[in-house]
């Protein structure tokens, strides 16, 4: 990419890394600094609006569609047509942009790879910078990977590779290693800015473009900010307007009430919406945390996508997308197949197959998996419905009429919290945080691929249960003392399981303490990654 006019570059405070000078050029850091100066003040205002809105929801215990945007919801408009590289999205694989995943995801047979700098990445300085380098190397076809056992992986021909869609960090996270003046630059602008600066021209030359997934969006105003970032970036670097395309994760309950509005704000750059199920549940707890028992969720594994309030959310997403000409992308299949245990493998494949069959039948145009072995399963489900068609946007789902009450009918799950669910939440949260503190953001725990979103729902449910003194199926009441007792038992169990030496070499005590902090503090911490980030090396 040709360098823009000189601008004072952002300052870098991270340790030198191999080939980091290829990513952290003065021109690229100058571009990041421009993004920061222009857009961070609005980011800060929008974060303040988030807090105000959450306080209002907590007071009223309700949420509704916005009367002032009824004209947008009722209007006859569509988003820009999808570019050829994003026309068929029937299978999308997710994972962090480390070197091994980059090669395996691109080669997986999926139509799209979500290169994830957010929930599946622990944002160590090394992961942030080398993730960018891996993507540059991939587009230059100079990336490969060799396992410790000596097995080598190289890229397949270009026409067989997945289309890359990058997920930058959410608006709430800062990158302390990159500053302008004495201010840390938002991680979202670091991730977007470095990727766009280095790769927009490369991607155009390959017949594609810089495509993004936008996480943790809570309102149309946050979507508008992203749209303004795209417009500025394209103008600044001489990239044709409309080259950027963005898919927005509808993973907050407030965004579920503004799907039309979010697409409208991004309409020249919009590619679709995605149903981010785990963060969605976390968002319900966060927003309705003081609204009493009617918003208490049962065990996270008991809240399936067939629960009425979750069906209302996904049906509305499909209807909204197809009415506006956008792709509707289904949620994560977190099951991890096993190449060593046939029983585990068959159960995983059966559950994924049922999940993807349901999404395809409901009208989704594609869906996510977390492991290459699940790509054929997801593809088969969508092939059965789509055939040779790239999508099913013509299925308008005009039978769907979702009310605010249906979206908020959390009690419709028909399940209750259990002692086993409490223990599993402690196990998942602690084990995930320990790996995250060591720099790993996607972790297989009990044959499920866990990331920051599943850790968030685990700790937030415990907070909610303790806050409401929930009585479990065993008759025990959830109290801070009970949670600490279970957490101590699980910490001892880990030590026995992995051995004292491995336990001492890990960060288990920190993970245990941090999990209890974010699960039991009187004040609900917005994101566990905020205090966790302070503990990263």
Coordinates of C-alpha atoms in Angstrom, one line a residue:
X1 CA 0.0 0.0 0.0
X2 CA 1.4 3.4 -0.9
X3 CA 2.0 5.5 2.2
X4 CA -0.3 8.4 3.0
X5 CA 1.0 11.9 3.6
X6 CA 3.3 12.0 6.7
X7 CA 1.5 11.9 10.0
X8 CA 2.9 11.6 13.5
X9 CA 2.9 7.8 14.0
X10 CA 1.5 6.1 17.0
X11 CA 4.2 5.1 19.5
X12 CA 5.0 1.4 20.1
X13 CA 5.8 0.1 23.6
X14 CA 6.0 -3.6 22.9
X15 CA 9.1 -5.7 22.8
X16 CA 10.7 -6.2 19.4
X17 CA 9.4 -9.3 17.6
X18 CA 10.7 -11.2 14.6
X19 CA 9.9 -9.3 11.5
X20 CA 7.7 -6.9 13.4
X21 CA 9.2 -4.0 11.4
X22 CA 7.2 -5.3 8.4
X23 CA 4.0 -4.6 10.3
X24 CA 4.8 -1.6 12.4
X25 CA 6.1 0.7 9.7
X26 CA 6.0 4.4 10.3
X27 CA 3.4 4.8 7.5
X28 CA 1.1 2.1 9.0
X29 CA 1.5 3.6 12.5
X30 CA 0.8 7.0 11.1
X31 CA -2.5 5.7 9.6
X32 CA -3.4 4.1 13.0
X33 CA -2.7 7.5 14.7
X34 CA -5.0 9.2 12.3
X35 CA -7.8 6.7 13.0
X36 CA -7.3 7.3 16.7
X37 CA -7.3 11.1 16.6
X38 CA -10.4 11.1 14.4
X39 CA -12.5 8.3 15.9
X40 CA -11.5 7.5 19.5
X41 CA -13.4 10.5 21.0
X42 CA -16.6 9.2 19.5
X43 CA -15.7 5.7 20.7
X44 CA -15.4 7.1 24.2
X45 CA -18.8 8.8 24.0
X46 CA -20.5 5.6 22.8
X47 CA -19.0 3.6 25.6
X48 CA -20.5 6.2 28.0
X49 CA -23.9 5.8 26.2
X50 CA -23.6 2.0 26.7
X51 CA -23.3 2.5 30.4
X52 CA -26.3 4.9 30.5
X53 CA -28.4 2.5 28.5
X54 CA -27.6 -0.4 30.8
X55 CA -28.5 1.6 33.8
X56 CA -31.8 2.4 32.3
X57 CA -32.5 -1.2 31.4
X58 CA -31.6 -2.2 34.9
X59 CA -34.0 0.3 36.3
X60 CA -36.9 -0.6 34.1
X61 CA -36.3 -4.2 33.5
X62 CA -37.4 -3.8 29.9
X63 CA -36.3 -3.1 26.4
X64 CA -38.2 -2.3 23.1
X65 CA -37.8 -1.4 19.5
X66 CA -36.9 2.3 19.1
X67 CA -39.9 4.4 18.1
X68 CA -37.6 7.1 16.5
X69 CA -36.3 4.6 14.0
X70 CA -39.6 3.1 12.9
X71 CA -39.2 4.7 9.5
X72 CA -36.0 2.7 8.9
X73 CA -37.7 -0.6 10.0
X74 CA -40.7 0.1 7.7
X75 CA -38.7 1.5 4.8
X76 CA -38.0 -0.3 1.5
X77 CA -34.2 -0.4 1.2
X78 CA -31.4 -2.9 0.7
X79 CA -27.8 -3.2 1.5
X80 CA -25.2 -3.3 -1.3
X81 CA -24.9 -6.5 -3.3
X82 CA -22.4 -9.0 -1.9
X83 CA -19.0 -9.1 -3.7
X84 CA -18.3 -12.4 -5.5
X85 CA -15.9 -13.6 -2.7
X86 CA -18.7 -13.3 -0.2
X87 CA -21.6 -14.6 -2.3
X88 CA -21.4 -18.2 -1.0
X89 CA -20.8 -18.4 2.7
X90 CA -22.3 -21.8 3.5
X91 CA -19.4 -22.9 5.8
X92 CA -17.3 -20.5 7.9
X93 CA -14.4 -21.6 10.1
X94 CA -13.2 -19.5 13.0
X95 CA -9.9 -19.3 14.8
X96 CA -7.0 -17.1 15.8
X97 CA -4.5 -16.0 13.1
X98 CA -1.6 -17.9 14.5
X99 CA 0.6 -19.6 11.9
X100 CA -0.8 -23.1 12.2
X101 CA -4.4 -22.0 12.2
X102 CA -3.8 -19.6 9.3
X103 CA -2.7 -22.4 7.0
X104 CA -5.2 -25.0 8.3
X105 CA -8.2 -22.6 8.1
X106 CA -7.4 -21.4 4.6
X107 CA -7.0 -25.0 3.5
X108 CA -10.0 -26.3 5.4
X109 CA -12.5 -26.3 2.6
X110 CA -14.6 -23.7 4.3
X111 CA -15.8 -20.8 2.1
X112 CA -14.8 -18.2 4.7
X113 CA -12.2 -18.1 7.5
X114 CA -13.0 -15.7 10.4
X115 CA -9.4 -14.6 11.3
X116 CA -10.2 -13.7 14.9
X117 CA -8.3 -11.1 16.8
X118 CA -11.1 -10.9 19.4
X119 CA -12.7 -13.8 21.4
X120 CA -10.4 -16.5 20.1
X121 CA -7.2 -14.5 20.6
X122 CA -5.4 -13.7 23.9
X123 CA -4.2 -10.2 22.9
X124 CA -0.6 -10.5 23.9
X125 CA 1.7 -8.2 21.9
X126 CA 3.1 -11.2 20.1
X127 CA -0.3 -12.5 19.1
X128 CA -1.4 -9.0 17.9
X129 CA 1.6 -8.3 15.8
X130 CA 2.5 -11.8 14.5
X131 CA -1.2 -12.4 13.7
X132 CA -1.0 -9.4 11.3
X133 CA 2.2 -10.7 9.8
X134 CA 0.7 -14.2 9.3
X135 CA -2.1 -12.6 7.2
X136 CA 0.3 -10.6 5.1
X137 CA 2.4 -13.8 4.5
X138 CA -0.8 -15.7 3.6
X139 CA -1.7 -13.2 0.9
X140 CA 1.8 -13.3 -0.4
X141 CA 1.7 -17.1 -0.4
X142 CA 4.9 -17.3 1.7
X143 CA 3.3 -19.0 4.8
X144 CA 3.8 -22.6 5.8
X145 CA 3.9 -24.5 9.1
X146 CA 5.8 -27.6 10.3
X147 CA 4.6 -29.5 13.4
X148 CA 7.1 -30.6 16.1
X149 CA 6.7 -34.1 14.7
X150 CA 7.9 -32.8 11.3
X151 CA 4.7 -32.7 9.4
X152 CA 4.6 -29.8 7.0
X153 CA 1.6 -27.8 5.8
X154 CA 1.5 -25.4 2.8
X155 CA -1.2 -23.5 1.1
X156 CA -3.4 -25.1 -1.5
X157 CA -4.0 -23.3 -4.8
X158 CA -5.7 -19.8 -4.5
X159 CA -9.0 -21.0 -5.8
X160 CA -9.3 -23.6 -3.0
X161 CA -8.6 -21.2 -0.1
X162 CA -11.2 -19.7 2.2
X163 CA -12.0 -16.0 1.9
X164 CA -10.5 -14.1 4.9
X165 CA -12.8 -12.1 7.1
X166 CA -11.0 -10.4 10.0
X167 CA -12.6 -9.8 13.4
X168 CA -10.9 -6.9 15.2
X169 CA -11.3 -6.4 18.9
X170 CA -14.4 -4.9 20.3
X171 CA -14.7 -1.1 21.0
X172 CA -14.2 -1.6 24.7
X173 CA -10.7 -3.0 24.6
X174 CA -7.6 -0.8 24.4
X175 CA -4.1 -1.8 23.1
X176 CA -1.7 -0.5 25.7
X177 CA 1.4 -1.2 23.5
X178 CA 0.2 1.4 21.0
X179 CA -0.3 5.0 22.1
X180 CA -0.9 8.5 20.7
X181 CA 0.3 11.0 23.2
X182 CA -0.5 9.5 26.5
X183 CA -3.6 7.6 25.2
X184 CA -3.8 4.0 24.4
X185 CA -5.3 3.3 21.0
X186 CA -8.5 1.2 20.9
X187 CA -7.6 -2.4 19.9
X188 CA -10.3 -2.2 17.3
X189 CA -8.5 0.6 15.4
X190 CA -5.1 -1.1 15.8
X191 CA -6.4 -4.4 14.4
X192 CA -8.5 -2.7 11.6
X193 CA -5.9 -0.1 10.8
X194 CA -2.9 -2.4 10.4
X195 CA -4.8 -5.0 8.4
X196 CA -6.4 -2.5 6.1
X197 CA -3.2 -0.5 5.6
X198 CA -1.1 -3.5 4.6
X199 CA -3.7 -5.7 2.8
X200 CA -6.4 -3.6 1.0
X201 CA -4.3 -3.3 -2.2
X202 CA -3.2 -6.9 -2.0
X203 CA -6.7 -8.1 -1.7
X204 CA -8.0 -5.9 -4.5
X205 CA -5.4 -7.4 -6.8
X206 CA -6.7 -10.9 -5.9
X207 CA -10.3 -9.9 -6.8
X208 CA -11.4 -9.6 -3.1
X209 CA -11.3 -6.9 -0.5
X210 CA -10.8 -6.1 3.2
X211 CA -13.7 -7.9 4.8
X212 CA -14.6 -7.7 8.5
X213 CA -16.7 -9.1 11.3
X214 CA -17.7 -6.5 13.8
X215 CA -18.0 -7.8 17.4
X216 CA -19.9 -6.7 20.5
X217 CA -21.9 -4.0 18.7
X218 CA -24.7 -2.7 20.9
X219 CA -26.4 0.0 18.8
X220 CA -26.9 1.6 15.4
X221 CA -24.7 4.5 16.6
X222 CA -21.8 2.1 17.0
X223 CA -22.4 0.7 13.5
X224 CA -22.4 4.3 12.2
X225 CA -19.0 4.8 13.8
X226 CA -17.6 1.8 12.0
X227 CA -19.1 3.0 8.7
X228 CA -17.4 6.3 9.2
X229 CA -14.1 4.5 9.9
X230 CA -14.6 2.6 6.6
X231 CA -15.4 5.7 4.6
X232 CA -12.4 7.6 5.9
X233 CA -10.0 4.7 5.5
X234 CA -11.0 4.1 1.9
X235 CA -10.6 7.7 1.1
X236 CA -7.4 8.1 2.9
X237 CA -5.7 5.2 1.1
X238 CA -7.3 5.7 -2.3
X239 CA -9.4 2.5 -2.1
X240 CA -12.8 2.7 -3.9
X241 CA -15.8 3.3 -1.6
X242 CA -17.7 0.1 -1.0
X243 CA -14.7 -2.1 -1.1
X244 CA -14.9 -2.8 2.6
X245 CA -17.6 -5.2 3.7
X246 CA -18.7 -5.9 7.2
X247 CA -20.8 -8.6 8.8
X248 CA -22.1 -7.6 12.2
X249 CA -22.4 -10.1 15.1
X250 CA -25.8 -9.7 16.7
X251 CA -24.4 -10.9 20.1
X252 CA -25.9 -8.3 22.4
X253 CA -29.6 -8.1 23.3
X254 CA -29.7 -4.4 22.6
X255 CA -28.4 -5.0 19.0
X256 CA -31.2 -7.6 18.5
X257 CA -33.7 -4.7 18.8
X258 CA -31.7 -2.7 16.2
X259 CA -30.9 -5.1 13.4
X260 CA -32.6 -3.1 10.7
X261 CA -30.9 0.1 11.9
X262 CA -27.5 -1.5 12.1
X263 CA -27.7 -2.8 8.5
X264 CA -29.0 0.6 7.4
X265 CA -26.1 2.5 8.9
X266 CA -23.7 0.2 7.2
X267 CA -25.7 -0.4 4.0
X268 CA -23.0 0.5 1.5
X269 CA -20.6 -1.7 3.4
X270 CA -22.9 -4.3 4.9
X271 CA -22.5 -8.0 4.1
X272 CA -24.8 -9.6 6.7
X273 CA -25.5 -10.4 10.3
X274 CA -24.4 -13.3 12.5
X275 CA -26.1 -15.0 15.5
X276 CA -23.5 -14.9 18.2
X277 CA -25.2 -17.1 20.7
X278 CA -22.9 -17.2 23.8
X279 CA -22.2 -13.5 23.9
X280 CA -25.9 -12.9 23.4
X281 CA -26.7 -14.8 26.6
X282 CA -24.0 -13.0 28.4
X283 CA -25.5 -9.7 27.2
X284 CA -28.9 -10.7 28.6
X285 CA -27.3 -11.3 32.1
X286 CA -25.3 -8.1 31.9
X287 CA -28.2 -5.8 30.9
X288 CA -30.9 -7.4 33.1
X289 CA -28.6 -8.2 36.0
X290 CA -30.8 -6.3 38.5
X291 CA -34.2 -7.3 36.9
X292 CA -34.9 -10.2 39.2
X293 CA -35.7 -13.9 38.8
X294 CA -37.5 -13.7 35.5
X295 CA -34.2 -13.1 33.7
X296 CA -32.2 -15.8 35.5
X297 CA -30.8 -18.3 33.0
X298 CA -30.4 -22.0 33.6
X299 CA -27.2 -23.9 32.9
X300 CA -25.7 -22.5 29.7
X301 CA -25.8 -26.0 28.0
X302 CA -29.5 -26.1 28.8
X303 CA -30.2 -22.9 26.8
X304 CA -30.4 -24.4 23.3
X305 CA -31.2 -22.6 20.1
X306 CA -34.6 -24.2 20.2
X307 CA -35.6 -22.2 23.3
X308 CA -38.4 -19.9 22.3
X309 CA -36.6 -16.7 23.1
X310 CA -33.6 -17.8 21.2
X311 CA -35.7 -18.9 18.2
X312 CA -37.3 -15.5 18.2
X313 CA -33.9 -13.9 18.0
X314 CA -32.6 -16.1 15.2
X315 CA -35.8 -16.0 13.2
X316 CA -35.9 -12.2 13.4
X317 CA -32.3 -12.1 12.3
X318 CA -33.0 -14.3 9.2
X319 CA -36.1 -12.3 8.3
X320 CA -34.3 -8.9 8.7
X321 CA -31.3 -10.0 6.7
X322 CA -33.2 -11.4 3.8
X323 CA -35.6 -8.5 3.6
X324 CA -32.5 -6.3 3.2
X325 CA -30.6 -8.5 0.8
X326 CA -28.0 -9.4 3.4
X327 CA -26.6 -12.8 4.4
X328 CA -27.8 -14.4 7.6
X329 CA -25.0 -16.5 9.2
X330 CA -25.6 -19.0 11.9
X331 CA -23.8 -19.5 15.2
X332 CA -20.8 -21.5 16.4
X333 CA -20.8 -25.2 16.6
X334 CA -18.4 -25.5 19.6
X335 CA -18.1 -29.3 19.6
X336 CA -14.6 -30.6 19.1
X337 CA -14.4 -33.9 17.2
X338 CA -11.9 -36.5 18.4
X339 CA -9.6 -38.5 16.2
X340 CA -8.8 -40.9 19.1
X341 CA -12.2 -41.5 20.7
X342 CA -14.9 -42.8 18.3
X343 CA -17.6 -42.3 20.9
X344 CA -16.8 -38.6 21.5
X345 CA -16.4 -38.1 17.8
X346 CA -19.8 -39.6 16.9
X347 CA -21.6 -37.6 19.6
X348 CA -19.9 -34.4 18.4
X349 CA -20.8 -35.0 14.7
X350 CA -24.4 -35.8 15.6
X351 CA -24.9 -32.6 17.6
X352 CA -23.2 -30.4 15.0
X353 CA -25.3 -32.1 12.2
X354 CA -28.5 -31.4 14.1
X355 CA -27.5 -27.8 14.8
X356 CA -26.6 -27.1 11.1
X357 CA -29.6 -28.9 9.8
X358 CA -31.8 -26.7 11.9
X359 CA -30.1 -23.5 10.8
X360 CA -30.3 -24.4 7.1
X361 CA -34.0 -25.2 7.5
X362 CA -34.6 -22.0 9.3
X363 CA -33.3 -20.0 6.4
X364 CA -29.7 -19.2 7.3
X365 CA -27.2 -18.9 4.4
X366 CA -24.3 -20.4 6.2
X367 CA -22.9 -21.1 9.6
X368 CA -19.7 -21.4 11.8
X369 CA -17.6 -24.3 12.9
X370 CA -14.5 -24.3 15.1
X371 CA -12.6 -27.3 13.7
X372 CA -11.6 -28.4 10.2
X373 CA -13.2 -31.8 10.7
X374 CA -16.6 -30.2 11.1
X375 CA -16.5 -28.4 7.7
X376 CA -17.9 -31.3 5.7
X377 CA -20.7 -31.8 8.3
X378 CA -21.8 -28.1 8.0
X379 CA -21.4 -28.1 4.2
X380 CA -23.6 -31.2 3.9
X381 CA -26.4 -29.5 5.9
X382 CA -26.4 -26.4 3.7
X383 CA -25.8 -28.3 0.5
X384 CA -29.0 -30.3 1.2
X385 CA -31.0 -27.0 1.3
X386 CA -29.0 -24.7 -1.1
X387 CA -27.9 -27.2 -3.8
X388 CA -26.0 -25.1 -6.3
X389 CA -27.5 -21.8 -5.1
X390 CA -25.0 -19.6 -3.2
X391 CA -27.6 -18.6 -0.6
X392 CA -31.3 -18.6 0.2
X393 CA -32.0 -14.8 0.5
X394 CA -35.1 -15.3 -1.6
X395 CA -36.6 -17.1 1.5
X396 CA -38.0 -14.0 3.1
X397 CA -39.5 -15.6 6.2
X398 CA -42.6 -13.4 6.1
X399 CA -44.1 -15.8 8.5
X400 CA -41.9 -14.3 11.3
X401 CA -43.4 -11.6 13.5
X402 CA -41.3 -11.2 16.6
X403 CA -42.3 -9.0 19.6
X404 CA -40.2 -7.5 22.3
X405 CA -41.8 -9.8 24.8
X406 CA -40.8 -12.9 22.8
X407 CA -37.1 -11.7 22.6
X408 CA -37.1 -11.2 26.4
X409 CA -39.0 -14.3 27.4
X410 CA -36.0 -15.9 29.2
X411 CA -38.3 -18.0 31.4
X412 CA -39.4 -20.0 28.3
X413 CA -36.4 -22.3 28.5
X414 CA -38.2 -24.5 31.0
X415 CA -34.9 -25.5 32.6
X416 CA -33.4 -24.6 36.0
X417 CA -29.8 -24.1 37.3
X418 CA -28.1 -27.3 38.6
X419 CA -25.2 -28.1 40.8
X420 CA -23.5 -29.8 37.8
X421 CA -24.0 -26.6 35.8
X422 CA -22.4 -24.5 38.6
X423 CA -19.4 -26.8 38.7
X424 CA -19.1 -26.8 34.9
X425 CA -19.2 -23.0 34.8
X426 CA -16.4 -22.9 37.4
X427 CA -14.3 -25.4 35.5
X428 CA -14.7 -23.8 32.1
X429 CA -14.1 -20.3 33.4
X430 CA -11.0 -21.1 35.3
X431 CA -9.5 -23.4 32.7
X432 CA -10.1 -20.9 30.0
X433 CA -8.7 -17.9 31.9
X434 CA -5.6 -19.8 32.8
X435 CA -4.9 -20.6 29.1
X436 CA -5.8 -17.0 28.1
X437 CA -3.2 -15.6 30.6
X438 CA -0.6 -17.9 28.9
X439 CA -1.5 -16.4 25.5
X440 CA -4.0 -18.9 24.2
X441 CA -7.5 -17.6 23.3
X442 CA -9.2 -20.7 21.9
X443 CA -9.1 -23.8 24.2
X444 CA -10.7 -27.2 24.0
X445 CA -12.3 -28.0 27.4
X446 CA -14.3 -31.2 27.8
X447 CA -14.6 -31.6 24.1
X448 CA -15.9 -28.1 23.5
X449 CA -14.0 -25.3 21.9
X450 CA -14.2 -22.5 24.5
X451 CA -13.3 -18.8 23.9
X452 CA -13.8 -15.6 25.7
X453 CA -17.6 -15.6 25.0
X454 CA -18.2 -18.9 26.7
X455 CA -16.0 -17.9 29.7
X456 CA -18.1 -14.7 29.9
X457 CA -21.4 -16.6 30.1
X458 CA -19.9 -19.0 32.6
X459 CA -18.9 -16.3 35.1
X460 CA -21.9 -14.1 34.5
X461 CA -24.3 -16.9 35.2
X462 CA -22.6 -17.5 38.5
X463 CA -22.8 -13.8 39.3
X464 CA -26.5 -13.9 38.5
X465 CA -27.2 -17.0 40.5
X466 CA -25.4 -15.7 43.6
X467 CA -27.1 -12.3 43.2
X468 CA -30.5 -13.9 43.2
X469 CA -29.7 -16.7 45.7
X470 CA -30.8 -19.3 43.2
X471 CA -31.6 -22.7 44.7
X472 CA -30.1 -25.6 42.7
X473 CA -31.6 -29.0 41.9
X474 CA -29.7 -30.4 44.9
X475 CA -31.4 -27.9 47.2
X476 CA -28.2 -25.9 47.7
X477 CA -28.5 -22.1 47.6
X478 CA -25.9 -20.4 45.4
X479 CA -23.8 -18.2 47.7
X480 CA -20.4 -16.7 47.3
X481 CA -19.2 -19.2 49.9
X482 CA -20.5 -22.1 47.8
X483 CA -18.9 -20.8 44.7
X484 CA -15.5 -20.4 46.4
X485 CA -15.8 -23.9 47.8
X486 CA -16.4 -25.4 44.4
X487 CA -13.6 -23.2 42.9
X488 CA -11.2 -24.4 45.5
X489 CA -12.2 -28.1 44.9
X490 CA -11.7 -27.6 41.1
X491 CA -8.3 -26.0 41.6
X492 CA -7.2 -29.0 43.6
X493 CA -8.6 -31.3 41.0
X494 CA -6.6 -29.6 38.3
X495 CA -3.4 -30.0 40.3
X496 CA -4.1 -33.7 40.7
X497 CA -5.0 -34.1 37.0
X498 CA -2.0 -32.4 35.5
X499 CA 0.6 -33.0 38.2
X500 CA 2.3 -30.6 40.6
X501 CA 5.1 -29.5 38.2
X502 CA 2.7 -28.6 35.4
X503 CA 0.4 -26.9 37.8
X504 CA 3.2 -24.8 39.2
X505 CA 4.4 -23.9 35.7
X506 CA 0.9 -22.6 34.8
X507 CA -1.1 -19.6 36.0
X508 CA -3.7 -21.4 37.9
X509 CA -3.8 -19.4 41.1
X510 CA -4.2 -16.2 39.1
X511 CA -6.9 -17.7 37.0
X512 CA -8.8 -19.0 40.1
X513 CA -8.6 -15.6 41.8
X514 CA -9.6 -13.7 38.7
X515 CA -12.5 -15.9 38.0
X516 CA -13.9 -15.5 41.5
X517 CA -13.4 -11.7 41.1
X518 CA -15.4 -11.4 37.9
X519 CA -18.0 -14.0 39.1
X520 CA -18.6 -12.6 42.6
X521 CA -17.6 -8.9 42.9
X522 CA -20.6 -6.8 44.0
X523 CA -20.1 -4.6 41.0
X524 CA -20.6 -6.5 37.7
X525 CA -17.4 -6.1 35.7
X526 CA -18.4 -5.4 32.1
X527 CA -15.9 -7.8 30.5
X528 CA -13.6 -10.2 32.2
X529 CA -10.9 -9.5 29.6
X530 CA -10.5 -5.9 31.0
X531 CA -9.0 -7.0 34.4
X532 CA -7.4 -10.1 32.7
X533 CA -5.6 -7.8 30.2
X534 CA -3.7 -6.2 33.1
X535 CA -2.2 -9.6 33.9
X536 CA -1.0 -10.4 30.5
X537 CA 2.8 -10.3 30.0

